[in-house]
């Protein structure tokens, strides 16, 4: 993903959702680092890839906004936990 300009994001960043929204729009892969066992519920549509088509555009709902979804977008999650226990929707 280096050639695709992988963007590193942490949950602690104040602009995390804004950075994720921009990456989804333009198709830049995102690596979410140092994830605890519980994730922000705002990430659920991204984790479950809940896209839909409206007026010929593929969209995803992120927070309270609909974002154009680029098919080249990829979402990676890493953790420092030795043996994390995630909910099933995270382990897809």
CSV table of C-alpha atoms in Angstrom, one decimal:
chain,number,residue,atom,x,y,z
A,1,UNK,CA,0.0,0.0,0.0
A,2,UNK,CA,3.0,2.3,0.1
A,3,UNK,CA,2.4,3.2,-3.6
A,4,UNK,CA,-1.2,4.1,-2.7
A,5,UNK,CA,-0.1,6.6,0.0
A,6,UNK,CA,-1.2,4.7,3.0
A,7,UNK,CA,-2.5,7.1,5.7
A,8,UNK,CA,-1.8,6.3,9.4
A,9,UNK,CA,-4.5,7.3,11.8
A,10,UNK,CA,-5.0,6.8,15.6
A,11,UNK,CA,-8.3,6.8,17.5
A,12,UNK,CA,-6.8,9.5,19.8
A,13,UNK,CA,-6.5,12.0,16.9
A,14,UNK,CA,-9.0,14.8,17.0
A,15,UNK,CA,-9.5,14.7,13.2
A,16,UNK,CA,-9.7,10.9,12.9
A,17,UNK,CA,-13.2,10.8,11.4
A,18,UNK,CA,-12.4,13.7,9.0
A,19,UNK,CA,-9.3,11.9,7.8
A,20,UNK,CA,-11.2,8.7,7.4
A,21,UNK,CA,-13.9,10.5,5.4
A,22,UNK,CA,-11.4,12.1,3.1
A,23,UNK,CA,-9.7,8.8,2.5
A,24,UNK,CA,-13.0,7.0,1.7
A,25,UNK,CA,-13.9,9.7,-0.9
A,26,UNK,CA,-10.6,9.6,-2.8
A,27,UNK,CA,-9.7,5.9,-2.3
A,28,UNK,CA,-6.6,6.2,0.0
A,29,UNK,CA,-6.0,3.2,2.2
A,30,UNK,CA,-6.1,3.8,6.0
A,31,UNK,CA,-4.2,2.0,8.8
A,32,UNK,CA,-5.9,2.5,12.2
A,33,UNK,CA,-3.2,2.0,14.8
A,34,UNK,CA,-3.1,1.0,18.5
A,35,UNK,CA,-6.8,-0.1,18.6
A,36,UNK,CA,-8.2,-1.1,22.0
A,37,UNK,CA,-10.7,-3.9,22.4
A,38,UNK,CA,-13.6,-1.6,22.0
A,39,UNK,CA,-14.0,0.6,18.9
A,40,UNK,CA,-15.9,3.8,18.3
A,41,UNK,CA,-19.4,2.9,17.0
A,42,UNK,CA,-19.0,5.5,14.2
A,43,UNK,CA,-16.6,3.0,12.6
A,44,UNK,CA,-19.2,0.2,12.3
A,45,UNK,CA,-20.4,1.1,8.7
A,46,UNK,CA,-16.8,1.1,7.6
A,47,UNK,CA,-16.0,-2.2,9.3
A,48,UNK,CA,-19.2,-3.8,7.9
A,49,UNK,CA,-18.7,-2.1,4.5
A,50,UNK,CA,-22.3,-0.9,4.6
A,51,UNK,CA,-22.4,0.9,1.3
A,52,UNK,CA,-25.5,1.7,-0.7
A,53,UNK,CA,-26.3,3.2,-4.1
A,54,UNK,CA,-28.2,6.5,-4.4
A,55,UNK,CA,-28.7,8.3,-7.7
A,56,UNK,CA,-26.0,6.2,-9.3
A,57,UNK,CA,-23.4,7.0,-6.6
A,58,UNK,CA,-22.0,4.5,-4.1
A,59,UNK,CA,-22.2,6.0,-0.6
A,60,UNK,CA,-21.4,5.0,3.0
A,61,UNK,CA,-22.9,6.6,6.1
A,62,UNK,CA,-20.1,7.9,8.4
A,63,UNK,CA,-21.4,9.5,11.5
A,64,UNK,CA,-24.3,11.8,10.4
A,65,UNK,CA,-23.0,12.4,6.8
A,66,UNK,CA,-23.2,10.4,3.6
A,67,UNK,CA,-19.8,10.0,2.0
A,68,UNK,CA,-19.0,9.0,-1.6
A,69,UNK,CA,-17.3,5.6,-1.5
A,70,UNK,CA,-14.3,4.9,-3.7
A,71,UNK,CA,-13.8,1.2,-4.5
A,72,UNK,CA,-10.1,1.6,-4.0
A,73,UNK,CA,-10.5,2.4,-0.3
A,74,UNK,CA,-9.0,-0.1,2.1
A,75,UNK,CA,-9.2,-0.2,5.9
A,76,UNK,CA,-6.6,-1.9,8.1
A,77,UNK,CA,-6.6,-2.2,11.8
A,78,UNK,CA,-3.7,-3.0,14.1
A,79,UNK,CA,-3.4,-3.4,17.9
A,80,UNK,CA,-0.6,-3.7,20.4
A,81,UNK,CA,-2.7,-6.1,22.5
A,82,UNK,CA,-1.3,-9.6,22.8
A,83,UNK,CA,-4.6,-11.5,22.7
A,84,UNK,CA,-7.4,-9.1,21.9
A,85,UNK,CA,-11.1,-10.2,22.0
A,86,UNK,CA,-13.1,-8.3,19.4
A,87,UNK,CA,-16.7,-8.5,18.5
A,88,UNK,CA,-17.5,-10.5,15.4
A,89,UNK,CA,-18.1,-7.5,13.1
A,90,UNK,CA,-14.4,-6.4,13.7
A,91,UNK,CA,-13.1,-9.8,12.8
A,92,UNK,CA,-14.4,-9.9,9.3
